[in-house]
Amino acid sequence: MAKSRTSIFFCQNCGYESAKWMGQCPGCREWNTFVEEPVLPSQGAVKKSTASGAKTARLSEIVIKEEERMTTKIRELDRVLGGGIVQGSLVLVGGDPGIGKSTLLLQMCRNLSGDGHRVLYISGEESLKQIKLRADRIGSFSDSLSLLCETNLDMIEQIIRRELPEAVIIDSIQTMYRETVSSAPGSISQVRESTGVLMRIAKGLGISVFIVGHVTKEGLVAGPRVLEHMVDTVLYFEGDRYASYRMLRAVKNRFGSTNEVGVFEMAAAGLREVENPSEYMLSGKPAGASGSVVACSMEGTRPILLEIQALVCQTFFNIPRRTAAGTDFNRVNLLMAVLEKRAGLSMSSCDAYVNIAGGVKMNEPALDLAIVLAIASSFRDRAVDEKTVVFGEVGLSGEVRAVSMAQTRVLEAKKLGFSRCIVPAVCMDQLKEVKGIALVGVHTIQEAIRSM
Ligand code: TYD
Ligand code: MG
């Protein structure tokens, strides 16, 4: 008889399974992430399945009723969730430690409980006193919110079944464990098993469950990436820890559109919604400086104006330095090559630094033209007109290509008091006249440089 395996190696970063230890994970290419974990006895193996209870259904027989949604009263969060919390949904909130996940969810609990919803906040990371200290900073709370400090998930399951709250917050999944799994809390097996239990609670009892998951590059704790397929909605909370703004993105959403973002600012009394991100991103933009261009990026259905900065200067080394902060480094290199070849800007002996001001990360191709103009502007030391917004994708032949939702972008520029837009010429047909905005359609990057 074949010897049954009692343990297996898991990559702690992406969940890749392997029968033997490996130095590098073939799945995610991270080094030194394999940890041995015991195999759980499969419960289905002994029981014979019978299909007597199962029934097939026709599409016409299925009745859909409008999902019931609770509003969190945080508009930015509601938007990202697709219009509120769906009853019985399982939501994963991921992000670096210290980014503000606990704060956001506690603020959500405050609003939900203020509306009379019964909410249970379970923390495996902080003591009740620490939660109280945080709550005091946020504001006053109603008594519909109950707190629990516990990490044993079997115990938590019993408490939830007894109290039957409408929403449960698990902070964080990496601290939870089940007694039946012998590996340490935070390991892939534990995280997977715990999420399974929470999924049963959410679907079985119709309770909305929010799970906090820390993402670490080192792969020391099981990355929540392995859970992404188990949950209904995955939200990522990101931003520079040292800058005050934060962005909440939906990466997956079974109940709404992905690509929506919510913008927040970390203040002394918790997270504050930023209703007009463009204004926020452009605050502090230098006047009349070369290398600074205002671009417009779409985040879901929302246009956000931002400042692209470039600094091009003589290099002192054989190989010039190139860096990109907030945007794709390879894309910047490509655009510089296009500038060099198609617009004749000789930058082989120049260092170039490109930065999106405010510490945001944006990778939309529509930013290409603004990056190109920022580099050209810094190289020639000639400022781009201050009242101009630029967007367009740049191709390898130096052509400026169409982007989606051009009209929305132009209207956003108008709203923020800009008077001119440099746009792809191919977008000109579909653009309606906007009062107070001069539209400049360009075919190539040379044309764009001439009109900057
Ligand atoms: P936290 O929610 O604990 O992060 P996470 O749960 O993602 O690890 O937020 C941590 C940071 O937020 C912490 O450094 C302090 C800061 N903070 C404020 O600036 N203002 C506040 O009102 C609160 C509650 C936290
Ligand atoms: Mg926390």
Tab-separated table of N, CA and C in Angstrom, residues 21 28 35 42 50 105 112 118 143 231 253 272 278 285-286 295 328 392 394 404 428 438:
chain	number	residue	atom	x	y	z
A	21	TRP	N	10.744	20.096	-0.214
A	21	TRP	CA	11.144	21.475	0.030
A	21	TRP	C	11.845	22.021	-1.200
A	28	CYS	N	5.565	31.849	-7.427
A	28	CYS	CA	5.706	33.306	-7.328
A	28	CYS	C	7.159	33.756	-7.360
A	35	VAL	N	7.410	26.078	3.768
A	35	VAL	CA	7.343	25.622	5.156
A	35	VAL	C	6.535	24.335	5.159
A	42	SER	N	-8.668	14.131	5.107
A	42	SER	CA	-9.821	14.627	4.356
A	42	SER	C	-11.070	13.911	4.847
A	50	THR	N	-23.848	10.492	-1.747
A	50	THR	CA	-25.055	10.104	-2.482
A	50	THR	C	-25.686	11.386	-3.011
A	105	LEU	N	-12.104	49.909	9.712
A	105	LEU	CA	-13.175	48.979	10.068
A	105	LEU	C	-13.840	49.383	11.380
A	112	LEU	N	-22.206	51.580	11.629
A	112	LEU	CA	-23.212	50.515	11.571
A	112	LEU	C	-23.954	50.408	12.898
A	118	ARG	N	-26.392	45.265	14.859
A	118	ARG	CA	-25.539	44.619	15.857
A	118	ARG	C	-24.237	44.175	15.213
A	143	ASP	N	-24.044	51.240	21.918
A	143	ASP	CA	-23.868	49.965	22.587
A	143	ASP	C	-24.201	48.758	21.711
A	231	VAL	N	-13.060	34.401	-1.046
A	231	VAL	CA	-13.948	35.444	-0.537
A	231	VAL	C	-14.728	36.110	-1.676
A	253	ASN	N	-14.745	41.830	-6.842
A	253	ASN	CA	-16.012	42.128	-6.192
A	253	ASN	C	-17.144	41.378	-6.872
A	272	ARG	N	-10.370	60.303	7.248
A	272	ARG	CA	-11.296	61.302	6.741
A	272	ARG	C	-11.467	61.034	5.252
A	278	SER	N	-8.725	65.187	-6.765
A	278	SER	CA	-7.889	65.974	-7.684
A	278	SER	C	-7.299	67.192	-6.985
A	285	LYS	N	1.449	72.148	-5.871
A	285	LYS	CA	2.114	72.094	-7.180
A	285	LYS	C	2.889	73.391	-7.402
A	286	PRO	N	4.166	73.275	-7.785
A	286	PRO	CA	4.947	74.497	-7.969
A	286	PRO	C	4.457	75.266	-9.199
A	295	ALA	N	-1.657	65.596	-15.207
A	295	ALA	CA	-2.247	64.531	-16.012
A	295	ALA	C	-3.591	64.155	-15.439
A	328	ASP	N	5.327	52.803	-13.494
A	328	ASP	CA	6.138	51.662	-13.899
A	328	ASP	C	7.485	52.104	-14.469
A	392	GLY	N	-3.161	60.903	-22.765
A	392	GLY	CA	-3.023	60.187	-24.036
A	392	GLY	C	-2.029	59.057	-23.882
A	394	VAL	N	0.962	56.716	-25.465
A	394	VAL	CA	2.003	56.905	-26.474
A	394	VAL	C	2.442	55.546	-27.014
A	404	SER	N	-9.772	56.021	-23.098
A	404	SER	CA	-11.206	55.933	-22.811
A	404	SER	C	-11.661	57.150	-22.009
A	428	MET	N	-10.704	63.667	-30.696
A	428	MET	CA	-11.347	64.969	-30.900
A	428	MET	C	-12.792	64.847	-31.393
A	438	ALA	N	-9.799	75.056	-23.969
A	438	ALA	CA	-9.303	74.958	-25.335
A	438	ALA	C	-8.746	73.553	-25.518
